[in-house]
GROMACS .gro file of C-alpha atoms in nm:
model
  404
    1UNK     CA    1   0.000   0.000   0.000
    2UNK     CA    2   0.144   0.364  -0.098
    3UNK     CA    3   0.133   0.689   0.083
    4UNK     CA    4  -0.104   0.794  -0.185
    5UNK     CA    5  -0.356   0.561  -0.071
    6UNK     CA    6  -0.338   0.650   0.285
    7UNK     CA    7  -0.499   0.945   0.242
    8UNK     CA    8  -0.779   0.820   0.112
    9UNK     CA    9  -0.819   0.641   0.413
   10UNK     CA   10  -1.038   0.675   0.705
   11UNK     CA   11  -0.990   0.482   1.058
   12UNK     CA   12  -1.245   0.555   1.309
   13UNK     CA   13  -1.403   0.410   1.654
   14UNK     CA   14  -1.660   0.458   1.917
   15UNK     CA   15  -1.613   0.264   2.242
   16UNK     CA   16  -1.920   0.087   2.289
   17UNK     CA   17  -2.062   0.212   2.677
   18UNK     CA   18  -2.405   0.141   2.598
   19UNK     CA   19  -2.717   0.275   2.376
   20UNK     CA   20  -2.630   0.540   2.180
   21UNK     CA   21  -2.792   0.928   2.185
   22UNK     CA   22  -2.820   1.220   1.991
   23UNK     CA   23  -2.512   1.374   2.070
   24UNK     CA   24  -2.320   1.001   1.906
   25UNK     CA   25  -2.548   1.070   1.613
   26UNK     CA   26  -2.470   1.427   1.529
   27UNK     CA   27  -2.142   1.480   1.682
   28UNK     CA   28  -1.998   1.133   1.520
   29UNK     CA   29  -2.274   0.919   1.302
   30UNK     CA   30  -2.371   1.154   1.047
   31UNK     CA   31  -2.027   1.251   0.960
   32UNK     CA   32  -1.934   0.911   0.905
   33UNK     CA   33  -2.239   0.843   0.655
   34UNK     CA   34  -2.087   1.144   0.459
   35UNK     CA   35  -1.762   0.986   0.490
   36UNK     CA   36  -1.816   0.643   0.377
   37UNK     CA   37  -1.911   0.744   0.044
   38UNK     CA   38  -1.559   0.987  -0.034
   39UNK     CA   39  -1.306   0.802   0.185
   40UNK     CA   40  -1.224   0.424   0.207
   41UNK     CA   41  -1.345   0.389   0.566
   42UNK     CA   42  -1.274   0.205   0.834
   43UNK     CA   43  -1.519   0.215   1.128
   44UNK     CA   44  -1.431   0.019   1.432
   45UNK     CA   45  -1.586  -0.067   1.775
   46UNK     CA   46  -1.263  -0.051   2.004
   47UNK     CA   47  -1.399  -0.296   2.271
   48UNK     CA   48  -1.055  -0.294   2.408
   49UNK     CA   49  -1.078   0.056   2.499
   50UNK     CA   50  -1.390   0.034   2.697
   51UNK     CA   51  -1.178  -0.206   2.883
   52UNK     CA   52  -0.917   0.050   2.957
   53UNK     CA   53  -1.170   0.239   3.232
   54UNK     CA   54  -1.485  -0.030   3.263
   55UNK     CA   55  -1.333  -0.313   3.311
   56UNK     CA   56  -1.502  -0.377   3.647
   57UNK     CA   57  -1.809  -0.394   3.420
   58UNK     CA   58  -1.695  -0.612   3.133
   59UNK     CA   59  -2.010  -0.817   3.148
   60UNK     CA   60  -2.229  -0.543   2.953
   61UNK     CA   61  -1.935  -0.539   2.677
   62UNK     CA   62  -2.143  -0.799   2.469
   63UNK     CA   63  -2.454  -0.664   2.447
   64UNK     CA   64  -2.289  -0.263   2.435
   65UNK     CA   65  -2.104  -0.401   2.152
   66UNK     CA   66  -2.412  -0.556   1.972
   67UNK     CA   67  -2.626  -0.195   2.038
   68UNK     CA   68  -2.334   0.005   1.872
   69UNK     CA   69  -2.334  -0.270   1.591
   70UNK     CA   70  -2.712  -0.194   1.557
   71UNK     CA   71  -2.721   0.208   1.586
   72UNK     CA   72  -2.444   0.251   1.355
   73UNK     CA   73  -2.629   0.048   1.093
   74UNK     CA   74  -2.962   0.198   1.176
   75UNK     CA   75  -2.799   0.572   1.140
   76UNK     CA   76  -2.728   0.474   0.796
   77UNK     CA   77  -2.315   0.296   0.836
   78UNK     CA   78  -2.335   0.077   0.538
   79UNK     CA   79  -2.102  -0.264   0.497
   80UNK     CA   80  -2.088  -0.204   0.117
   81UNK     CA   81  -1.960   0.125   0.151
   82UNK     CA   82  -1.725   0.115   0.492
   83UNK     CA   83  -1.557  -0.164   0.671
   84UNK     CA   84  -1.749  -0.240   1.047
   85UNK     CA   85  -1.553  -0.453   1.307
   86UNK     CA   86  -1.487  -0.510   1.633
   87UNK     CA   87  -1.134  -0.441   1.715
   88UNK     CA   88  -1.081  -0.736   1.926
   89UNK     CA   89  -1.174  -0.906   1.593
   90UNK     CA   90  -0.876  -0.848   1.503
   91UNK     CA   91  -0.578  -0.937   1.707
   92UNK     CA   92  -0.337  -0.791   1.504
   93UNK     CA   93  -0.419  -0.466   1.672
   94UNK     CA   94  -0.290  -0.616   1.990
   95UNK     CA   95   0.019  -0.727   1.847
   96UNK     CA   96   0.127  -0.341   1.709
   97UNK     CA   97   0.070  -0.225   2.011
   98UNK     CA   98   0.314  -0.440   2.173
   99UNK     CA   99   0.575  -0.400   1.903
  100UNK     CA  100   0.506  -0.009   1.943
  101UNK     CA  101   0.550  -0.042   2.284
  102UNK     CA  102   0.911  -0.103   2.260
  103UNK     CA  103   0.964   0.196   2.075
  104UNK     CA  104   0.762   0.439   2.287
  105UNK     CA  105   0.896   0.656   2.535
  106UNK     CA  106   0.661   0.606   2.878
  107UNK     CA  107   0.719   1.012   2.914
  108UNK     CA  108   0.532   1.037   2.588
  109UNK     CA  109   0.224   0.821   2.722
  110UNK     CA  110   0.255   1.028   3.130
  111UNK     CA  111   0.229   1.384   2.910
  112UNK     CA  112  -0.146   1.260   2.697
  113UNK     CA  113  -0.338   1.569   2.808
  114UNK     CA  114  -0.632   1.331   2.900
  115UNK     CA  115  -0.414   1.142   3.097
  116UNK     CA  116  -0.320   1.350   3.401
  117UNK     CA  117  -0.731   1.507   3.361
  118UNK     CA  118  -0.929   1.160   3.350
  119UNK     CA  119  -0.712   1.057   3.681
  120UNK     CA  120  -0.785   1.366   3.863
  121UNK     CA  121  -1.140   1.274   3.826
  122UNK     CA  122  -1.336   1.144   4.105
  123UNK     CA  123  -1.486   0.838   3.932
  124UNK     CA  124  -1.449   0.568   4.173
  125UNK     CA  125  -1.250   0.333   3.988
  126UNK     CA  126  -0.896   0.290   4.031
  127UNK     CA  127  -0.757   0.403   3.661
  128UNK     CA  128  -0.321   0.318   3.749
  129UNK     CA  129  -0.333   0.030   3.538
  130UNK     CA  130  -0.082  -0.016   3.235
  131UNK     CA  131  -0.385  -0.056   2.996
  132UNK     CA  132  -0.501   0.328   3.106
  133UNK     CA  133  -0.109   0.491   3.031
  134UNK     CA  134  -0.117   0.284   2.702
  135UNK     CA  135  -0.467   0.356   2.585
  136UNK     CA  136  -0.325   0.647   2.343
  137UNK     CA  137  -0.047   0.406   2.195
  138UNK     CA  138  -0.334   0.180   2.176
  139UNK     CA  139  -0.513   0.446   1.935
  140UNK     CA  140  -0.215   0.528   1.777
  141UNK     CA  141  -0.148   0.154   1.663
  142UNK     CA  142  -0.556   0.125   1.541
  143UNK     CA  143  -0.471   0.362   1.341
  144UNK     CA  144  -0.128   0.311   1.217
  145UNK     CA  145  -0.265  -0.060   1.119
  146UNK     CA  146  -0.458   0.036   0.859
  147UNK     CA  147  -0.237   0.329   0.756
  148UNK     CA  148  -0.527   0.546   0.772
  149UNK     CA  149  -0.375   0.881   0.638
  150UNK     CA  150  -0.714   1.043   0.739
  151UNK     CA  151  -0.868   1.022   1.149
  152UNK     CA  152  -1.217   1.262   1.203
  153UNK     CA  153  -1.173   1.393   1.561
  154UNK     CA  154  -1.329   1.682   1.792
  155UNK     CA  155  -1.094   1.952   1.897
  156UNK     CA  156  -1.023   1.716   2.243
  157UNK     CA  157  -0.871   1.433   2.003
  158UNK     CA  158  -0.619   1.622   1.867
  159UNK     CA  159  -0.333   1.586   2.122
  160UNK     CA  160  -0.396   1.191   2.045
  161UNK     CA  161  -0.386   1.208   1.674
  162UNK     CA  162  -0.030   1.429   1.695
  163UNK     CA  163   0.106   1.138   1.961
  164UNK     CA  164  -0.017   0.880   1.629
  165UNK     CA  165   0.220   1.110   1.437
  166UNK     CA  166   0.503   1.107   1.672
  167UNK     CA  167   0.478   0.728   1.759
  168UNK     CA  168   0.466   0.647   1.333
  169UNK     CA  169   0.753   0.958   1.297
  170UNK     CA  170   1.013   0.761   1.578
  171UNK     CA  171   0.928   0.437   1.403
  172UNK     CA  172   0.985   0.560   1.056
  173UNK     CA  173   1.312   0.739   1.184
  174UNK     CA  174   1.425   0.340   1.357
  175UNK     CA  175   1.352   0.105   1.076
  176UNK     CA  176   1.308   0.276   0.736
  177UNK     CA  177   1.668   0.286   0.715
  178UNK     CA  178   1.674   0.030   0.498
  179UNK     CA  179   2.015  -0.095   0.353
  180UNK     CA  180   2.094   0.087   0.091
  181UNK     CA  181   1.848   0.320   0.114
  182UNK     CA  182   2.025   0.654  -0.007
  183UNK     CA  183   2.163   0.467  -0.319
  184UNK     CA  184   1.796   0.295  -0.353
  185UNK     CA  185   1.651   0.673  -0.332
  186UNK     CA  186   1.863   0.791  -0.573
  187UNK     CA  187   1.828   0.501  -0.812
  188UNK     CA  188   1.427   0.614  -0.809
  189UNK     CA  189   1.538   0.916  -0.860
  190UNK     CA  190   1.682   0.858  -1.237
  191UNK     CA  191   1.331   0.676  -1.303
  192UNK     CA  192   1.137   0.999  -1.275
  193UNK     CA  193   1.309   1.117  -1.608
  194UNK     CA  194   1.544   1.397  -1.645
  195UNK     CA  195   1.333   1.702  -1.616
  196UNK     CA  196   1.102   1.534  -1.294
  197UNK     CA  197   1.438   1.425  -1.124
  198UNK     CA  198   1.588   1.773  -1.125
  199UNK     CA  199   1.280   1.897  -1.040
  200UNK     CA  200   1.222   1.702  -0.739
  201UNK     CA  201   1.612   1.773  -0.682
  202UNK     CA  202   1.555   2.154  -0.632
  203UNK     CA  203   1.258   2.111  -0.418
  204UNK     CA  204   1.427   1.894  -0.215
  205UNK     CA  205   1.718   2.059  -0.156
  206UNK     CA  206   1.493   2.361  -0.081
  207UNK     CA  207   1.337   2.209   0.228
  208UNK     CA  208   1.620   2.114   0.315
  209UNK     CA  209   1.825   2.362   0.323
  210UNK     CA  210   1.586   2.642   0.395
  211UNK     CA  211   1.256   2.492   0.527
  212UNK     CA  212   1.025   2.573   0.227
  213UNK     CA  213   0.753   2.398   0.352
  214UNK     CA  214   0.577   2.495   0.028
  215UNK     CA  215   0.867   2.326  -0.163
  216UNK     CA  216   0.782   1.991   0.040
  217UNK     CA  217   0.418   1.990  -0.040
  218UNK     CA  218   0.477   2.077  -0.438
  219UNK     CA  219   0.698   1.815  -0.407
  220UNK     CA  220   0.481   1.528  -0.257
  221UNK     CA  221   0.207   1.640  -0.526
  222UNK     CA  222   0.496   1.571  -0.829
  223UNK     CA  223   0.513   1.258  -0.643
  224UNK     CA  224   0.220   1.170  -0.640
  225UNK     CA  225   0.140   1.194  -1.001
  226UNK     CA  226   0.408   0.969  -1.080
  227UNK     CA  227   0.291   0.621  -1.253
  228UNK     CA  228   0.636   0.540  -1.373
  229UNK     CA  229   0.781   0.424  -1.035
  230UNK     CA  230   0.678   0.139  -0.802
  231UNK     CA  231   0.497   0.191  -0.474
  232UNK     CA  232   0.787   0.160  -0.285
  233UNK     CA  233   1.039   0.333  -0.479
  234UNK     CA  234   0.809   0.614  -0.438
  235UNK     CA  235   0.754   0.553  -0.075
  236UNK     CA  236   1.118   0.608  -0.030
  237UNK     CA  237   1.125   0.917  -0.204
  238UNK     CA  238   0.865   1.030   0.021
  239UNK     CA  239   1.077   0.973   0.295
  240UNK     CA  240   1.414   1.087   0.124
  241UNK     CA  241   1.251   1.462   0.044
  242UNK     CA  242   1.254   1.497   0.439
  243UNK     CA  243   1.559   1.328   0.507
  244UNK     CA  244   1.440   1.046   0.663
  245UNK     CA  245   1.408   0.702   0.566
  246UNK     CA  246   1.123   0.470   0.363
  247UNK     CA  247   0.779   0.608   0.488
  248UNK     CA  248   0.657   0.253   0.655
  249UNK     CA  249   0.399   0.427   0.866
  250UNK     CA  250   0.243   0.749   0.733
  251UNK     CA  251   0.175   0.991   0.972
  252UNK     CA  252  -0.216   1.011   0.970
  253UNK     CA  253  -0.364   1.387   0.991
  254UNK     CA  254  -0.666   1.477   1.193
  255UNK     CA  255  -0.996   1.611   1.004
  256UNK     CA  256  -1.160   1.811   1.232
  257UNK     CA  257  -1.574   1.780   1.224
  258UNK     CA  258  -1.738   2.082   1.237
  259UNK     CA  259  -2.030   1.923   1.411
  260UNK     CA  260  -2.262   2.074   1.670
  261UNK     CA  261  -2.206   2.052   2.028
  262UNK     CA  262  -2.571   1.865   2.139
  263UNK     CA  263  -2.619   1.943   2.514
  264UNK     CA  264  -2.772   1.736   2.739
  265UNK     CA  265  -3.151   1.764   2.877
  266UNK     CA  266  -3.021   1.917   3.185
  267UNK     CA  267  -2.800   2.153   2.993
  268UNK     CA  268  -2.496   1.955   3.017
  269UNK     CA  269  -2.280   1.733   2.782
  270UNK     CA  270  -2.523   1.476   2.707
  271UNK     CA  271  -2.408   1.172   2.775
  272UNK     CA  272  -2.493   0.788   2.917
  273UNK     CA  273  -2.300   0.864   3.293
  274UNK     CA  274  -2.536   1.180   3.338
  275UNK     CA  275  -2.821   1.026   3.290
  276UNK     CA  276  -2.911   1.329   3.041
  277UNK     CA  277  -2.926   1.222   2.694
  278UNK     CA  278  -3.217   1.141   2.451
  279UNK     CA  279  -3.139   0.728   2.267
  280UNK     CA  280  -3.160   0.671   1.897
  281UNK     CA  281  -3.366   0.442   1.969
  282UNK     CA  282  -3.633   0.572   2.250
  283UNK     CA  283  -3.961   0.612   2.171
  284UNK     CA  284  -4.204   0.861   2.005
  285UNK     CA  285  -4.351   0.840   2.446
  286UNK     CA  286  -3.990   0.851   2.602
  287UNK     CA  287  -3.869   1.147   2.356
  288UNK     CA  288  -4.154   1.365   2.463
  289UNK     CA  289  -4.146   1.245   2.794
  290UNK     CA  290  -3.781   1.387   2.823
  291UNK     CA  291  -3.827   1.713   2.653
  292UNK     CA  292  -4.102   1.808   2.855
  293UNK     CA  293  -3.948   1.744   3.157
  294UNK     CA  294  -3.636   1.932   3.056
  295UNK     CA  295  -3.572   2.208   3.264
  296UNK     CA  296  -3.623   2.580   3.160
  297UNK     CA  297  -3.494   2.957   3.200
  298UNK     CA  298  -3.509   2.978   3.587
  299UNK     CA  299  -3.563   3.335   3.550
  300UNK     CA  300  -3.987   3.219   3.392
  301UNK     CA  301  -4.090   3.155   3.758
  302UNK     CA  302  -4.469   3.183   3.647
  303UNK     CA  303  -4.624   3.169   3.292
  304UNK     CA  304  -4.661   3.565   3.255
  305UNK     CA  305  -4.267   3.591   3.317
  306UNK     CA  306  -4.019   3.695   3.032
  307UNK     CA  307  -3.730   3.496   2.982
  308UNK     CA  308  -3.414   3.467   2.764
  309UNK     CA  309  -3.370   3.150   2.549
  310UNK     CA  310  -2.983   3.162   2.630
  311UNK     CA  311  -3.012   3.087   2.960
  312UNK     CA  312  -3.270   2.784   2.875
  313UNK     CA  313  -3.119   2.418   2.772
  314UNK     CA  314  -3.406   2.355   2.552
  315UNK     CA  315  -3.286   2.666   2.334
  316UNK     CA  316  -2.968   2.470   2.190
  317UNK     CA  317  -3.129   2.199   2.058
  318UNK     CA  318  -3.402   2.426   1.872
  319UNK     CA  319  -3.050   2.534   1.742
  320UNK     CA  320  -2.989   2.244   1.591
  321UNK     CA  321  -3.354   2.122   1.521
  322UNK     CA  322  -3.547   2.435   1.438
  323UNK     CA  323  -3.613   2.607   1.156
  324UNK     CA  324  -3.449   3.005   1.145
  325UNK     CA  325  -3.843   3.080   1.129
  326UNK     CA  326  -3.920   2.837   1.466
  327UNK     CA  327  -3.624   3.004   1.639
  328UNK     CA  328  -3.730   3.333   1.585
  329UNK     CA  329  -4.086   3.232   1.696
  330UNK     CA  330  -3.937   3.145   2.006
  331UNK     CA  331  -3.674   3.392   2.094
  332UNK     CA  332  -3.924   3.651   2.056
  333UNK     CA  333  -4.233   3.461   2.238
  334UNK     CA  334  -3.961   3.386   2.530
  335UNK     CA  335  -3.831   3.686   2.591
  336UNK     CA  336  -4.206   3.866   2.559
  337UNK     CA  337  -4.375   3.619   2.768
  338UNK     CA  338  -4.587   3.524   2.423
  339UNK     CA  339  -4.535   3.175   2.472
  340UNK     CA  340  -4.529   2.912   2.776
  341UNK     CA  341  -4.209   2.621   2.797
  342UNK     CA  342  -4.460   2.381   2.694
  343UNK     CA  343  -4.576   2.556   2.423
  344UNK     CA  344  -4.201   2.633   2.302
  345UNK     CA  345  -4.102   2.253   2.317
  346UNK     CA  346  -4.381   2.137   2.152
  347UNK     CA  347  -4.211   2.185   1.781
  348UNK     CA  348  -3.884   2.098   1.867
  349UNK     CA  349  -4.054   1.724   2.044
  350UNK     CA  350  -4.182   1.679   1.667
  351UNK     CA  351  -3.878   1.778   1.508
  352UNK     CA  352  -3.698   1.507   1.731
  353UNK     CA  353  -3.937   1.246   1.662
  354UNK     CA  354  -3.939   1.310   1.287
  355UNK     CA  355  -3.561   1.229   1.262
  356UNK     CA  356  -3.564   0.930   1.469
  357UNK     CA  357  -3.858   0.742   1.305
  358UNK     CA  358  -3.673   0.641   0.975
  359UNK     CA  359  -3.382   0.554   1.210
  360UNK     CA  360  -3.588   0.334   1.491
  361UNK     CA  361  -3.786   0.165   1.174
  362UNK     CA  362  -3.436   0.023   1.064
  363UNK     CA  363  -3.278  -0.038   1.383
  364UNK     CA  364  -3.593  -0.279   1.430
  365UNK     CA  365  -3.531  -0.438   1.147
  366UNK     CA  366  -3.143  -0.541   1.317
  367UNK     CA  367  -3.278  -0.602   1.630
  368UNK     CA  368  -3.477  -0.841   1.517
  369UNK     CA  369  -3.190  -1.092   1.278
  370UNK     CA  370  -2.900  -1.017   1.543
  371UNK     CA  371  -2.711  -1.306   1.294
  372UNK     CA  372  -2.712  -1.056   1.012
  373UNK     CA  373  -2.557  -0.805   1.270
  374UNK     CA  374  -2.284  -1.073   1.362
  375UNK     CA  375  -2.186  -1.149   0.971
  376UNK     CA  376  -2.188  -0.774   0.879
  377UNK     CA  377  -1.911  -0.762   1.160
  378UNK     CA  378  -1.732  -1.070   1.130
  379UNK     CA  379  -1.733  -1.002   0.723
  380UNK     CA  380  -1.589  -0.672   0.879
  381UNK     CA  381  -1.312  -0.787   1.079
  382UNK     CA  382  -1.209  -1.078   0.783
  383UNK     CA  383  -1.136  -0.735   0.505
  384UNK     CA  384  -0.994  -0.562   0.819
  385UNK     CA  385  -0.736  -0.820   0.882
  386UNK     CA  386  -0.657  -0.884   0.530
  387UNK     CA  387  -0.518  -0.461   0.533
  388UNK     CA  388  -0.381  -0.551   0.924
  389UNK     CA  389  -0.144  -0.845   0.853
  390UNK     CA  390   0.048  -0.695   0.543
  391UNK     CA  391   0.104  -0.392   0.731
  392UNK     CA  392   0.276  -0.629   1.030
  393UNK     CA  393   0.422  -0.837   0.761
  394UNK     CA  394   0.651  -0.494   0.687
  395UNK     CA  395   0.652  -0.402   1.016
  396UNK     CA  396   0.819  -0.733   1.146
  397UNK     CA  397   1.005  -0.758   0.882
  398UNK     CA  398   1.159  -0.400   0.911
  399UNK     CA  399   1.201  -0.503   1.288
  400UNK     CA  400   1.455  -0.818   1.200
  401UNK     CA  401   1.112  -1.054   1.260
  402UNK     CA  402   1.150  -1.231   0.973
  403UNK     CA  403   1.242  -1.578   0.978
  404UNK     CA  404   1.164  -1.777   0.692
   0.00000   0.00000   0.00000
């Protein structure tokens, strides 16, 4: 697999922690069904994750696993456009995590932003275990597997995505020093043809020499163009414009989503722990239910009280669900006293229902052959592993692991 390829690849995962909620489906789901139809994507439940904070509570794993399976499908994930698995499906994850392991500096795993922050937290569990530190080399080797070039994150992933980078930059920098590999760069060199050689010469040496970062990127896109070269001559040249050895491991790059933030029914981040969050799959009942309950502006004591829709937590998700004419219907019937909180909610309980019946008529249709759900993800994890073992095949063989 080439460099070229890697950016057209997508590596992504969810733990699975139970049913999932609004805030899965528009911060996460519905940027993966736009996704799977421009990327080659690979979507994976990382089971072993959940492990890496619940695993007092690994007998739910099954059945979390087999709801993600099942709200991913329903929210429109298709197995003929994207690759599903479940990452213990796949035990080659496990075994470039170990190899990585040797390679990564434990200050590098202590410094993971998230780190230091999730063990301040009061959460009751006791989170010094190795599988905690390692979680982010973990991540890094799910997505170094595949070679994913491309990773969709929040602004919070970030710090993990750049430790991906480092981890693949250190290993690059150890073992794509292959024999040779300065005369073997230069040989590819003289296959570009004159005018493409001294081309890629002078950019190059411009980088280089004087850090024209422009330079380097005009120079990966002349490389990428190039059909007269193999894959891995041009992987090396890849590597050689930098100064570095044969690019084994591309560095993947985040791509931020610009979804919205969904708060919670209490005004919070919605989620499963806070007991907050609306399911795909609740009911027409159970939405309503929970939006009329939701609290309201403090400040609209009594019916005849104005209020001010920023200071509400039903106003954000009329953000997201409402129409610009709904909104305005309800800023100015808030602050004017025009309208009650029941009578405000009532659109945005439709809205919410709308979207979820298409979903919930699908996710029925899972729920009900949960053998179609376990072939869709074992047919999954068999296309996964055929990408995961030729990437160790290189890897161990860069290593000295090769012994036939």
């Amino acid at each position: 697999m080439s460099l070229v390829d890697s950016e057209r690849r997508v590596l992504s995962g969810m733990r699975p922690s139970g049913r999932l909620h609004l805030g899965h489906y528009h911060g996460v789901l519905k940027n993966w069904v736009r996704l799977q139809h421009a990327y080659e994507c690979y979507f994976c439940i990382v089971d072993w994750h959940a492990l890496t904070t619940d695993y007092e509570q690994a007998g739910q794993l099954s059945q979390h696993v087999m709801d993600m399976a099942v709200d991913w499908l329903a929210a429109g994930i298709s197995p003929s456009s994207a690759t599903l698995f479940i990452q213990s499906q796949v035990p080659e994850h496990a075994e470039l995590h170990l190899l990585l392991s040797m390679i990564c500096p434990l200050s590098w795993l202590e410094r993971v932003p998230s780190y230091k922050e999730q063990q301040e937290q009061p959460r009751g569990k006791d989170l010094g275990t190795y599988g905690f530190l390692g979680y982010p080399l973990l991540q890094a080797a799910d997505i170094l597997l595949y070679r994913a070039g491309v990773v969709p994150v929040g602004a919070d992933q970030v710090a993990h995505i750049e430790f991906a980078r480092e981890v693949a930059r250190r290993f690059n920098h150890l073992y794509g020093r292959e024999p040779g590999f300065e005369d073997k760069a230069e040989a590819a060199i003289g296959k570009l043809g004159k005018k493409t050689a001294t081309l890629y010469n002078n950019l190059r040496k411009a980088f280089q020499q004087q850090g024209d970062v422009e330079a380097l990127e005009t120079a990966r896109a002349l490389l990428k163009e190039q059909q007269t070269i193999t894959l891995g001559d041009k992987e090396r040249l890849f590597g050689y414009l930098e100064g570095g050895g044969k690019v084994l491991l591309p560095e993947p790059q985040a791509l931020l989503s610009e979804a919205p933030k969904l708060s919670g029914l209490d005004g919070g981040k919605m989620s499963n722990s806070n007991g907050n969050a609306i399911f795909l799959r609740d009911s027409a009942i159970e939405v309503e239910e929970k939006i009329r309950r939701m609290p309201t502006d403090p400040a609209r004591v009594h019916r005849s009280d104005p209020g001010n829709p920023a200071h509400c937590p039903v106003w954000p998700l009329h953000q997201v669900y409402s129409s610009e004419q709904t909104c305005a219907w309800v800023q100015q019937g808030c602050q004017s006293a025009g309208i009650g909180c029941l009578e405000c909610k009532g659109p945005l309980i439709e809205a919410v229902q709308e979207e979820l019946k298409p979903l919930q008529v699908r996710a029925a249709d899972y729920q009900s052959d949960p053998d179609l759900v376990r072939r869709i993800l074992a047919e999954g994890a068999e296309r996964a592993r055929d990408e995961a073992r030729e990437t160790l095949a290189e890897v161990r063989l860069a290593m000295g692991m090769n012994y036939r």
